[in-house]
PDB file of C-alpha atoms in Angstrom:
ATOM      1  CA  MET A 202       3.427  14.843  20.961  1.00 37.00           C
ATOM      2  CA  THR A 203       4.377  15.172  17.386  1.00 39.00           C
ATOM      3  CA  ALA A 204       1.535  14.735  14.980  1.00 38.00           C
ATOM      4  CA  LEU A 205       2.876  11.128  13.983  1.00 37.00           C
ATOM      5  CA  SER A 206       2.044  10.357  17.754  1.00 38.00           C
ATOM      6  CA  ALA A 207      -0.871  11.951  17.762  1.00 38.00           C
ATOM      7  CA  LEU A 208      -2.184   9.655  15.139  1.00 37.00           C
ATOM      8  CA  ALA A 209      -0.769   6.463  16.741  1.00 38.00           C
ATOM      9  CA  ALA A 210      -2.481   8.056  20.197  1.00 36.00           C
ATOM     10  CA  PRO A 211      -5.926   6.517  20.029  1.00 34.00           C
ATOM     11  CA  LEU A 212      -4.904   3.044  18.765  1.00 34.00           C
ATOM     12  CA  ARG A 213      -3.344   2.512  22.035  1.00 30.00           C
ATOM     13  CA  ARG A 214      -5.743   0.892  23.734  1.00 30.00           C
ATOM     14  CA  ALA A 215      -5.119  -2.191  21.076  1.00 34.00           C
ATOM     15  CA  VAL A 216      -2.079  -4.660  21.616  1.00 29.00           C
ATOM     16  CA  PRO A 217      -1.375  -6.503  18.879  1.00 35.00           C
ATOM     17  CA  LEU A 218       0.907 -10.263  20.293  1.00 29.00           C
ATOM     18  CA  ALA A 219       3.132 -10.446  17.252  1.00 34.00           C
ATOM     19  CA  GLY A 220       6.042 -12.572  16.267  1.00 32.00           C
ATOM     20  CA  ALA A 221       7.310 -14.790  13.153  1.00 31.00           C
ATOM     21  CA  ALA A 222       4.026 -16.381  12.721  1.00 32.00           C
ATOM     22  CA  GLY A 223       1.802 -12.763  12.212  1.00 33.00           C
ATOM     23  CA  LEU A 224      -0.426 -11.836  14.446  1.00 31.00           C
ATOM     24  CA  LEU A 225      -1.593 -13.440  17.548  1.00 29.00           C
ATOM     25  CA  SER A 226      -5.018 -11.470  18.815  1.00 28.00           C
ATOM     26  CA  VAL A 227      -6.414  -7.880  18.656  1.00 28.00           C
ATOM     27  CA  SER A 228      -8.166  -6.597  21.475  1.00 25.00           C
ATOM     28  CA  GLY A 229     -10.360  -2.892  22.221  1.00 26.00           C
ATOM     29  CA  LEU A 230     -10.836  -2.175  18.859  1.00 26.00           C
ATOM     30  CA  ALA A 231     -13.783  -2.611  17.022  1.00 29.00           C
ATOM     31  CA  PHE A 232     -12.141  -4.383  14.105  1.00 30.00           C
ATOM     32  CA  VAL A 233     -14.963  -6.405  11.743  1.00 37.00           C
ATOM     33  CA  GLY A 234     -11.809  -8.710  10.768  1.00 41.00           C
ATOM     34  CA  PRO A 235     -11.061 -10.479   7.688  1.00 46.00           C
ATOM     35  CA  LEU A 236     -13.133 -10.079   4.859  1.00 44.00           C
ATOM     36  CA  GLY A 237     -13.660 -12.857   2.223  1.00 44.00           C
ATOM     37  CA  TRP A 238     -16.093 -11.568  -0.561  1.00 39.00           C
ATOM     38  CA  GLY A 239     -17.184 -15.376  -2.031  1.00 43.00           C
ATOM     39  CA  ARG A 240     -15.342 -17.967  -3.667  1.00 51.00           C
ATOM     40  CA  GLY A 241     -12.025 -17.916  -5.105  1.00 62.00           C
ATOM     41  CA  PRO A 242      -9.477 -15.690  -5.532  1.00 84.00           C
ATOM     42  CA  LEU A 243     -10.649 -12.771  -4.792  1.00 94.00           C
ATOM     43  CA  THR A 244      -9.947  -9.232  -7.363  1.00 96.00           C
ATOM     44  CA  VAL A 245     -10.331  -5.585  -8.300  1.00 96.00           C
ATOM     45  CA  ASP A 246     -13.521  -6.294  -9.547  1.00 95.00           C
ATOM     46  CA  ALA A 247     -15.206  -7.429  -6.504  1.00 95.00           C
ATOM     47  CA  LEU A 248     -14.208  -4.231  -4.258  1.00 96.00           C
ATOM     48  CA  PRO A 249     -16.356  -1.857  -2.973  1.00 95.00           C
ATOM     49  CA  ARG A 250     -17.072   1.273  -4.358  1.00 94.00           C
ATOM     50  CA  VAL A 251     -15.026   3.036  -2.097  1.00 96.00           C
ATOM     51  CA  THR A 252     -11.974   1.523  -1.222  1.00 98.00           C
ATOM     52  CA  TYR A 253      -9.412   1.414   1.438  1.00 98.00           C
ATOM     53  CA  THR A 254      -6.128   0.280   1.472  1.00 98.00           C
ATOM     54  CA  ALA A 255      -3.167  -0.346   4.007  1.00 98.00           C
ATOM     55  CA  HIS A 256      -0.225   1.833   3.071  1.00 98.00           C
ATOM     56  CA  ARG A 257       2.392  -0.440   3.916  1.00 98.00           C
ATOM     57  CA  GLY A 258       0.268  -2.417   6.272  1.00 98.00           C
ATOM     58  CA  GLY A 259      -1.079   0.697   7.267  1.00 98.00           C
ATOM     59  CA  ALA A 260       1.994   1.746   9.319  1.00 98.00           C
ATOM     60  CA  LEU A 261       0.659   4.631  11.727  1.00 98.00           C
ATOM     61  CA  GLU A 262      -0.160   1.689  13.260  1.00 98.00           C
ATOM     62  CA  VAL A 263       1.668  -1.433  12.372  1.00 98.00           C
ATOM     63  CA  PRO A 264       5.104  -2.121  11.169  1.00 98.00           C
ATOM     64  CA  GLU A 265       5.596  -0.802   7.887  1.00 98.00           C
ATOM     65  CA  ASN A 266       6.233  -3.359   5.212  1.00 98.00           C
ATOM     66  CA  SER A 267       6.335  -7.129   8.163  1.00 98.00           C
ATOM     67  CA  MET A 268       4.836 -10.177   7.874  1.00 98.00           C
ATOM     68  CA  ALA A 269       2.975  -9.057  11.066  1.00 98.00           C
ATOM     69  CA  GLY A 270       2.100  -5.717  10.373  1.00 98.00           C
ATOM     70  CA  LEU A 271      -0.170  -6.985   6.923  1.00 98.00           C
ATOM     71  CA  ALA A 272      -1.394 -10.108   8.480  1.00 98.00           C
ATOM     72  CA  ALA A 273      -2.472  -7.622  11.757  1.00 98.00           C
ATOM     73  CA  ALA A 274      -4.094  -5.249   8.771  1.00 97.00           C
ATOM     74  CA  TYR A 275      -5.109  -8.153   7.347  1.00 97.00           C
ATOM     75  CA  GLU A 276      -6.951  -9.988  10.315  1.00 97.00           C
ATOM     76  CA  ARG A 277      -8.591  -6.989  10.939  1.00 96.00           C
ATOM     77  CA  GLY A 278      -9.910  -6.194   8.158  1.00 95.00           C
ATOM     78  CA  THR A 279      -9.867  -2.783   7.767  1.00 95.00           C
ATOM     79  CA  ALA A 280      -9.364  -2.111   3.817  1.00 97.00           C
ATOM     80  CA  GLN A 281      -9.667  -4.306   1.053  1.00 97.00           C
ATOM     81  CA  VAL A 282      -6.222  -3.342  -0.073  1.00 98.00           C
ATOM     82  CA  LEU A 283      -2.647  -4.082   1.555  1.00 98.00           C
ATOM     83  CA  ASP A 284      -0.066  -2.542   0.257  1.00 98.00           C
ATOM     84  CA  PHE A 285       3.587  -2.805   0.272  1.00 98.00           C
ATOM     85  CA  ASP A 286       6.529  -2.389  -1.841  1.00 98.00           C
ATOM     86  CA  THR A 287       9.314  -3.923  -3.457  1.00 98.00           C
ATOM     87  CA  ARG A 288      13.224  -4.094  -3.497  1.00 98.00           C
ATOM     88  CA  MET A 289      14.959  -6.306  -6.347  1.00 98.00           C
ATOM     89  CA  LEU A 290      18.322  -7.627  -4.427  1.00 98.00           C
ATOM     90  CA  ARG A 291      21.360  -8.506  -6.729  1.00 98.00           C
ATOM     91  CA  ASP A 292      20.484 -12.085  -7.238  1.00 98.00           C
ATOM     92  CA  GLY A 293      17.439 -10.664  -8.539  1.00 98.00           C
ATOM     93  CA  THR A 294      15.455 -12.502  -5.259  1.00 98.00           C
ATOM     94  CA  LEU A 295      12.512  -9.601  -4.680  1.00 99.00           C
ATOM     95  CA  VAL A 296      11.062  -8.759  -1.298  1.00 99.00           C
ATOM     96  CA  VAL A 297       9.219  -6.128   0.876  1.00 98.00           C
ATOM     97  CA  MET A 298      10.862  -2.519   1.181  1.00 98.00           C
ATOM     98  CA  HIS A 299      10.068   0.724   0.685  1.00 98.00           C
ATOM     99  CA  ASP A 300      14.116   2.553   1.199  1.00 98.00           C
ATOM    100  CA  GLY A 301      16.941   1.611  -1.215  1.00 98.00           C
ATOM    101  CA  THR A 302      18.539   1.541   2.331  1.00 98.00           C
ATOM    102  CA  LEU A 303      18.456  -0.999   4.962  1.00 98.00           C
ATOM    103  CA  ASP A 304      19.069   2.061   7.567  1.00 98.00           C
ATOM    104  CA  ARG A 305      15.957   3.428   8.293  1.00 98.00           C
ATOM    105  CA  THR A 306      13.411   0.860   8.761  1.00 98.00           C
ATOM    106  CA  THR A 307      16.046  -1.940  10.037  1.00 98.00           C
ATOM    107  CA  ALA A 308      19.232  -3.047  12.783  1.00 98.00           C
ATOM    108  CA  SER A 309      21.903  -3.307   8.917  1.00 98.00           C
ATOM    109  CA  ALA A 310      22.405  -0.995   7.033  1.00 98.00           C
ATOM    110  CA  GLY A 311      23.727  -0.536   3.207  1.00 98.00           C
ATOM    111  CA  PRO A 312      22.222  -0.577  -0.143  1.00 98.00           C
ATOM    112  CA  VAL A 313      19.709  -3.672  -0.839  1.00 98.00           C
ATOM    113  CA  ARG A 314      20.465  -4.289  -4.044  1.00 98.00           C
ATOM    114  CA  GLY A 315      23.844  -5.406  -2.152  1.00 98.00           C
ATOM    115  CA  LEU A 316      22.326  -8.764  -0.530  1.00 98.00           C
ATOM    116  CA  ASP A 317      21.592 -11.752  -1.985  1.00 98.00           C
ATOM    117  CA  ARG A 318      18.681 -13.765  -0.829  1.00 98.00           C
ATOM    118  CA  ARG A 319      20.937 -15.250   2.066  1.00 98.00           C
ATOM    119  CA  ASP A 320      22.069 -12.224   3.080  1.00 98.00           C
ATOM    120  CA  TRP A 321      18.522 -11.072   3.715  1.00 98.00           C
ATOM    121  CA  GLN A 322      17.504 -14.030   6.014  1.00 98.00           C
ATOM    122  CA  GLY A 323      19.625 -12.019   8.572  1.00 98.00           C
ATOM    123  CA  VAL A 324      17.521  -8.890   7.826  1.00 98.00           C
ATOM    124  CA  ARG A 325      15.876  -7.630  11.167  1.00 98.00           C
ATOM    125  CA  LEU A 326      13.584  -4.964  11.541  1.00 98.00           C
ATOM    126  CA  ARG A 327      13.414  -2.535  14.108  1.00 97.00           C
ATOM    127  CA  PRO A 328       9.766  -1.551  15.127  1.00 97.00           C
ATOM    128  CA  ARG A 329       9.695   2.664  16.011  1.00 95.00           C
ATOM    129  CA  ALA A 330       8.984   2.831  19.623  1.00 94.00           C
ATOM    130  CA  ALA A 331       5.904   5.620  18.821  1.00 95.00           C
ATOM    131  CA  LEU A 332       3.815   2.171  17.561  1.00 97.00           C
ATOM    132  CA  PRO A 333       0.623   1.205  19.338  1.00 96.00           C
ATOM    133  CA  GLY A 334       1.318  -2.672  20.860  1.00 95.00           C
ATOM    134  CA  HIS A 335       3.865  -5.075  21.464  1.00 95.00           C
ATOM    135  CA  TRP A 336       6.436  -6.079  17.960  1.00 97.00           C
ATOM    136  CA  ARG A 337       8.999  -8.173  17.848  1.00 96.00           C
ATOM    137  CA  ALA A 338      11.838  -7.082  14.948  1.00 97.00           C
ATOM    138  CA  GLU A 339      11.857  -9.708  12.607  1.00 98.00           C
ATOM    139  CA  ARG A 340      13.221 -10.624   8.586  1.00 98.00           C
ATOM    140  CA  PRO A 341      11.563  -8.764   5.709  1.00 98.00           C
ATOM    141  CA  PRO A 342       9.329 -11.192   3.846  1.00 98.00           C
ATOM    142  CA  THR A 343      10.106 -11.354   0.037  1.00 98.00           C
ATOM    143  CA  VAL A 344       7.688 -10.430  -2.118  1.00 98.00           C
ATOM    144  CA  ALA A 345       6.621 -14.948  -3.241  1.00 98.00           C
ATOM    145  CA  GLU A 346       5.956 -14.922   0.900  1.00 98.00           C
ATOM    146  CA  VAL A 347       3.749 -12.205   0.716  1.00 98.00           C
ATOM    147  CA  LEU A 348       2.069 -13.422  -2.629  1.00 98.00           C
ATOM    148  CA  ASP A 349       2.339 -16.443  -0.744  1.00 98.00           C
ATOM    149  CA  ARG A 350      -0.018 -16.052   2.466  1.00 98.00           C
ATOM    150  CA  PHE A 351      -2.369 -12.914   1.049  1.00 98.00           C
ATOM    151  CA  GLY A 352      -3.034 -13.393  -2.453  1.00 97.00           C
ATOM    152  CA  GLY A 353      -6.932 -13.823  -3.237  1.00 96.00           C
ATOM    153  CA  ARG A 354      -7.434 -13.660  -0.173  1.00 96.00           C
ATOM    154  CA  SER A 355      -6.599  -9.517   0.096  1.00 97.00           C
ATOM    155  CA  VAL A 356      -6.226  -7.714  -2.793  1.00 98.00           C
ATOM    156  CA  LEU A 357      -2.316  -6.985  -3.142  1.00 98.00           C
ATOM    157  CA  MET A 358      -1.057  -3.712  -3.975  1.00 98.00           C
ATOM    158  CA  LEU A 359       2.588  -3.686  -5.004  1.00 98.00           C
ATOM    159  CA  GLU A 360       4.921  -0.671  -6.379  1.00 98.00           C
ATOM    160  CA  ALA A 361       7.824  -1.526  -7.992  1.00 98.00           C
ATOM    161  CA  LYS A 362      10.665   1.096  -6.355  1.00 98.00           C
ATOM    162  CA  ASP A 363      13.478  -1.018  -9.295  1.00 98.00           C
ATOM    163  CA  PRO A 364      11.468  -0.522 -12.827  1.00 97.00           C
ATOM    164  CA  ASP A 365      13.737  -3.733 -13.626  1.00 97.00           C
ATOM    165  CA  SER A 366      11.245  -5.667 -11.722  1.00 98.00           C
ATOM    166  CA  LEU A 367       9.053  -5.895 -13.232  1.00 98.00           C
ATOM    167  CA  ALA A 368       9.038  -8.698 -15.814  1.00 98.00           C
ATOM    168  CA  ARG A 369      10.375 -11.041 -11.955  1.00 98.00           C
ATOM    169  CA  LEU A 370       7.436  -9.313 -10.452  1.00 98.00           C
ATOM    170  CA  ALA A 371       4.420 -10.155 -13.380  1.00 98.00           C
ATOM    171  CA  GLY A 372       6.757 -13.898 -13.449  1.00 98.00           C
ATOM    172  CA  LEU A 373       5.681 -14.302 -10.046  1.00 98.00           C
ATOM    173  CA  ILE A 374       1.413 -13.544 -10.518  1.00 98.00           C
ATOM    174  CA  ARG A 375       0.897 -14.830 -13.129  1.00 98.00           C
ATOM    175  CA  ALA A 376       2.138 -18.346 -11.872  1.00 98.00           C
ATOM    176  CA  ARG A 377      -0.254 -17.799  -9.115  1.00 97.00           C
ATOM    177  CA  GLY A 378      -2.879 -16.757 -11.255  1.00 97.00           C
ATOM    178  CA  LEU A 379      -3.189 -13.619  -9.146  1.00 98.00           C
ATOM    179  CA  THR A 380      -3.068 -11.048 -11.870  1.00 97.00           C
ATOM    180  CA  ARG A 381      -6.561  -9.346 -11.172  1.00 97.00           C
ATOM    181  CA  SER A 382      -6.173  -9.351  -7.545  1.00 98.00           C
ATOM    182  CA  VAL A 383      -3.154  -7.469  -7.657  1.00 98.00           C
ATOM    183  CA  LEU A 384      -2.380  -3.782  -8.101  1.00 98.00           C
ATOM    184  CA  VAL A 385       1.562  -2.354  -9.480  1.00 98.00           C
ATOM    185  CA  ASN A 386       2.118   0.883  -8.580  1.00 98.00           C
ATOM    186  CA  SER A 387       4.768   2.573 -10.068  1.00 98.00           C
ATOM    187  CA  ASN A 388       5.276   6.417 -10.044  1.00 98.00           C
ATOM    188  CA  ARG A 389       6.459   6.172 -13.736  1.00 98.00           C
ATOM    189  CA  PRO A 390       4.052   6.240 -16.810  1.00 98.00           C
ATOM    190  CA  ALA A 391       6.317   4.077 -18.831  1.00 98.00           C
ATOM    191  CA  VAL A 392       6.816   1.207 -15.679  1.00 98.00           C
ATOM    192  CA  ALA A 393       2.135   1.798 -15.777  1.00 98.00           C
ATOM    193  CA  ARG A 394       2.145   1.471 -19.218  1.00 98.00           C
ATOM    194  CA  ARG A 395       4.809  -1.663 -19.448  1.00 98.00           C
ATOM    195  CA  ALA A 396       2.151  -3.487 -16.070  1.00 98.00           C
ATOM    196  CA  HIS A 397      -0.322  -3.605 -18.058  1.00 98.00           C
ATOM    197  CA  GLN A 398       1.256  -4.412 -21.395  1.00 98.00           C
ATOM    198  CA  LEU A 399       2.571  -7.917 -19.657  1.00 98.00           C
ATOM    199  CA  GLY A 400      -1.320  -7.803 -18.562  1.00 98.00           C
ATOM    200  CA  LEU A 401      -0.872  -6.671 -15.343  1.00 98.00           C
ATOM    201  CA  ILE A 402      -2.934  -3.778 -13.650  1.00 98.00           C
ATOM    202  CA  ALA A 403      -1.299  -0.861 -13.631  1.00 98.00           C
ATOM    203  CA  GLN A 404      -1.354   0.866 -11.215  1.00 98.00           C
ATOM    204  CA  LEU A 405       0.056   5.569 -11.349  1.00 98.00           C
ATOM    205  CA  TRP A 406       0.928   7.485  -8.385  1.00 98.00           C
ATOM    206  CA  ARG A 407       1.368  11.073  -8.791  1.00 98.00           C
ATOM    207  CA  SER A 408       2.848  14.134  -6.174  1.00 98.00           C
ATOM    208  CA  ALA A 409       0.730  17.910  -5.512  1.00 98.00           C
ATOM    209  CA  ARG A 410       3.578  18.301  -7.990  1.00 98.00           C
ATOM    210  CA  GLN A 411       3.169  16.989 -10.616  1.00 98.00           C
ATOM    211  CA  MET A 412      -0.546  17.010 -11.053  1.00 98.00           C
ATOM    212  CA  ARG A 413      -0.128  20.646 -11.332  1.00 98.00           C
ATOM    213  CA  THR A 414       1.049  19.678 -14.542  1.00 98.00           C
ATOM    214  CA  ASP A 415      -0.682  16.223 -15.300  1.00 98.00           C
ATOM    215  CA  ARG A 416      -2.891  15.875 -18.059  1.00 98.00           C
ATOM    216  CA  PRO A 417      -4.557  12.299 -16.838  1.00 98.00           C
ATOM    217  CA  ALA A 418      -7.119  12.069 -19.748  1.00 98.00           C
ATOM    218  CA  HIS A 419      -4.009  11.034 -21.614  1.00 98.00           C
ATOM    219  CA  TRP A 420      -3.602   7.439 -19.561  1.00 98.00           C
ATOM    220  CA  ALA A 421      -7.401   6.394 -19.361  1.00 98.00           C
ATOM    221  CA  GLY A 422      -5.609   3.646 -21.881  1.00 98.00           C
ATOM    222  CA  TYR A 423      -3.615   1.720 -19.768  1.00 98.00           C
ATOM    223  CA  VAL A 424      -4.240   3.353 -16.124  1.00 98.00           C
ATOM    224  CA  ASP A 425      -6.668   1.038 -13.855  1.00 98.00           C
ATOM    225  CA  VAL A 426      -5.324   3.224 -11.283  1.00 98.00           C
ATOM    226  CA  LEU A 427      -4.706   6.999 -10.686  1.00 98.00           C
ATOM    227  CA  ASP A 428      -2.940   7.077  -7.726  1.00 98.00           C
ATOM    228  CA  MET A 429      -3.090  10.995  -5.884  1.00 98.00           C
ATOM    229  CA  ASP A 430      -1.757  13.192  -3.707  1.00 98.00           C
ATOM    230  CA  TYR A 431      -4.420  14.104  -1.475  1.00 98.00           C
ATOM    231  CA  ARG A 432      -2.250  17.501  -0.982  1.00 98.00           C
ATOM    232  CA  ALA A 433      -3.149  18.437  -4.721  1.00 98.00           C
ATOM    233  CA  ARG A 434      -5.486  21.434  -5.342  1.00 98.00           C
ATOM    234  CA  ASP A 435      -9.496  21.077  -5.987  1.00 98.00           C
ATOM    235  CA  ALA A 436      -9.221  21.134 -10.058  1.00 98.00           C
ATOM    236  CA  ASP A 437      -6.701  18.769 -10.084  1.00 98.00           C
ATOM    237  CA  LEU A 438      -8.575  16.131  -8.054  1.00 98.00           C
ATOM    238  CA  VAL A 439     -11.647  16.438 -10.082  1.00 98.00           C
ATOM    239  CA  ARG A 440      -9.560  16.743 -13.397  1.00 98.00           C
ATOM    240  CA  ALA A 441      -8.092  13.022 -12.029  1.00 98.00           C
ATOM    241  CA  VAL A 442     -11.639  12.307 -11.489  1.00 98.00           C
ATOM    242  CA  ARG A 443     -12.972  13.185 -14.884  1.00 98.00           C
ATOM    243  CA  SER A 444     -10.321  11.837 -16.737  1.00 98.00           C
ATOM    244  CA  GLY A 445     -11.722   7.983 -17.197  1.00 98.00           C
ATOM    245  CA  VAL A 446      -9.303   6.417 -15.638  1.00 98.00           C
ATOM    246  CA  PRO A 447     -11.457   3.442 -14.114  1.00 98.00           C
ATOM    247  CA  ARG A 448     -10.412   4.441  -9.776  1.00 98.00           C
ATOM    248  CA  VAL A 449      -8.809   7.561  -8.827  1.00 98.00           C
ATOM    249  CA  TRP A 450      -7.994   6.530  -5.397  1.00 98.00           C
ATOM    250  CA  ALA A 451      -5.903   9.777  -3.037  1.00 98.00           C
ATOM    251  CA  HIS A 452      -2.536   8.891  -0.358  1.00 98.00           C
ATOM    252  CA  THR A 453      -1.784   8.637   1.900  1.00 98.00           C
ATOM    253  CA  VAL A 454      -5.071   9.417   4.164  1.00 98.00           C
ATOM    254  CA  ASN A 455      -4.490   9.391   7.498  1.00 98.00           C
ATOM    255  CA  THR A 456      -7.196  12.576   9.537  1.00 98.00           C
ATOM    256  CA  PRO A 457     -11.314  11.777   8.495  1.00 98.00           C
ATOM    257  CA  ARG A 458     -11.105  14.914   7.152  1.00 98.00           C
ATOM    258  CA  GLU A 459      -8.335  14.405   4.832  1.00 98.00           C
ATOM    259  CA  ARG A 460     -10.869  11.654   3.852  1.00 98.00           C
ATOM    260  CA  ASP A 461     -14.147  13.206   3.954  1.00 98.00           C
ATOM    261  CA  ARG A 462     -12.711  15.686   1.464  1.00 98.00           C
ATOM    262  CA  VAL A 463     -11.472  13.672  -1.520  1.00 98.00           C
ATOM    263  CA  LEU A 464     -14.512  10.698  -1.539  1.00 98.00           C
ATOM    264  CA  ARG A 465     -16.044  14.531  -1.644  1.00 98.00           C
ATOM    265  CA  LEU A 466     -14.316  15.423  -4.641  1.00 98.00           C
ATOM    266  CA  GLY A 467     -15.396  12.146  -6.523  1.00 98.00           C
ATOM    267  CA  CYS A 468     -11.977   9.765  -5.122  1.00 98.00           C
ATOM    268  CA  ASP A 469     -13.119   6.948  -5.205  1.00 97.00           C
ATOM    269  CA  GLY A 470     -11.403   5.369  -2.625  1.00 98.00           C
ATOM    270  CA  VAL A 471      -8.349   6.185   0.315  1.00 98.00           C
ATOM    271  CA  ILE A 472      -4.535   4.543   0.883  1.00 98.00           C
ATOM    272  CA  SER A 473      -3.764   5.347   4.335  1.00 98.00           C
ATOM    273  CA  ASP A 474      -1.036   4.945   7.297  1.00 98.00           C
ATOM    274  CA  ALA A 475      -4.013   4.751   9.355  1.00 98.00           C
ATOM    275  CA  PRO A 476      -7.005   2.123   7.942  1.00 98.00           C
ATOM    276  CA  GLY A 477      -8.040   2.115  11.261  1.00 97.00           C
ATOM    277  CA  LEU A 478      -8.825   5.437  13.016  1.00 97.00           C
ATOM    278  CA  LEU A 479     -10.576   5.831   9.688  1.00 97.00           C
ATOM    279  CA  ALA A 480     -12.793   2.543   9.575  1.00 94.00           C
ATOM    280  CA  ARG A 481     -14.381   3.492  13.065  1.00 94.00           C
ATOM    281  CA  THR A 482     -14.946   7.407  12.292  1.00 97.00           C
ATOM    282  CA  PRO A 483     -17.798   7.634  10.366  1.00 95.00           C
ATOM    283  CA  GLN A 484     -17.791   9.609   7.271  1.00 92.00           C
ATOM    284  CA  ARG A 485     -19.317  13.195   7.137  1.00 90.00           C
ATOM    285  CA  GLY A 486     -20.082  14.937   4.178  1.00 76.00           C
ATOM    286  CA  ALA A 487     -21.028  11.924   2.349  1.00 59.00           C
ATOM    287  CA  MET A 488     -22.124  12.422  -1.060  1.00 51.00           C
ATOM    288  CA  PRO A 489     -24.857  10.629  -2.425  1.00 45.00           C
TER     289      PRO A 489
END
């Protein structure tokens, strides 16, 4: 059994029935249901002290970056933030996709940037056979579709894979009144700074290798969330926690043991491919 299938195995009691309309039913897991924290759009200011993010919707539990997967994560209520990746088509349309090519996650092939909006209508995601439950092939959504469906109902995190798409992303977010409800993520400090200048909530992610020489305090003036590789050394994680950046989260945390370590070191959020597993496993050794 691979590490991936081992993590997914405990979830096989749940059988989500997903189609073009999204999640229809979920059974067998102790999910708490959609999170609603009051009237009006949900914002980052309403996030709890320790925040859980469904990475790509929770890619060990649902088809990554799919509308059905995001709907499942929302309905289950095991994460307060829904994460997805964004790419730009050749005509400027913003779509939900992690890779620069279609090859890994869809039935098509070739560069994403080579398509236009009309071409996108024919793309179909290819759910992995190892996923728990039964999932249908579906078109990857556009960014506008995700913002329209979940914006204000959940805090969203989007990674701008194409830096030249930032102004268009800002326009979509502003037009919907979601500037306090959407985190804009990048691995590049310059992109995070630009997002901040555009009035967006800036998130910066860093690898364990980058963190060996990073000085997170340099980013405290414009980064709202620092998103760090959980495999980083303890000293590097603690330096980030003490940097002055308002929120420090760890990725991609897929086991309770990984989660418990980063929270003990002071992180106040985790980004996970398995939010359901973490939600039903109590934290051990929590700091007061």
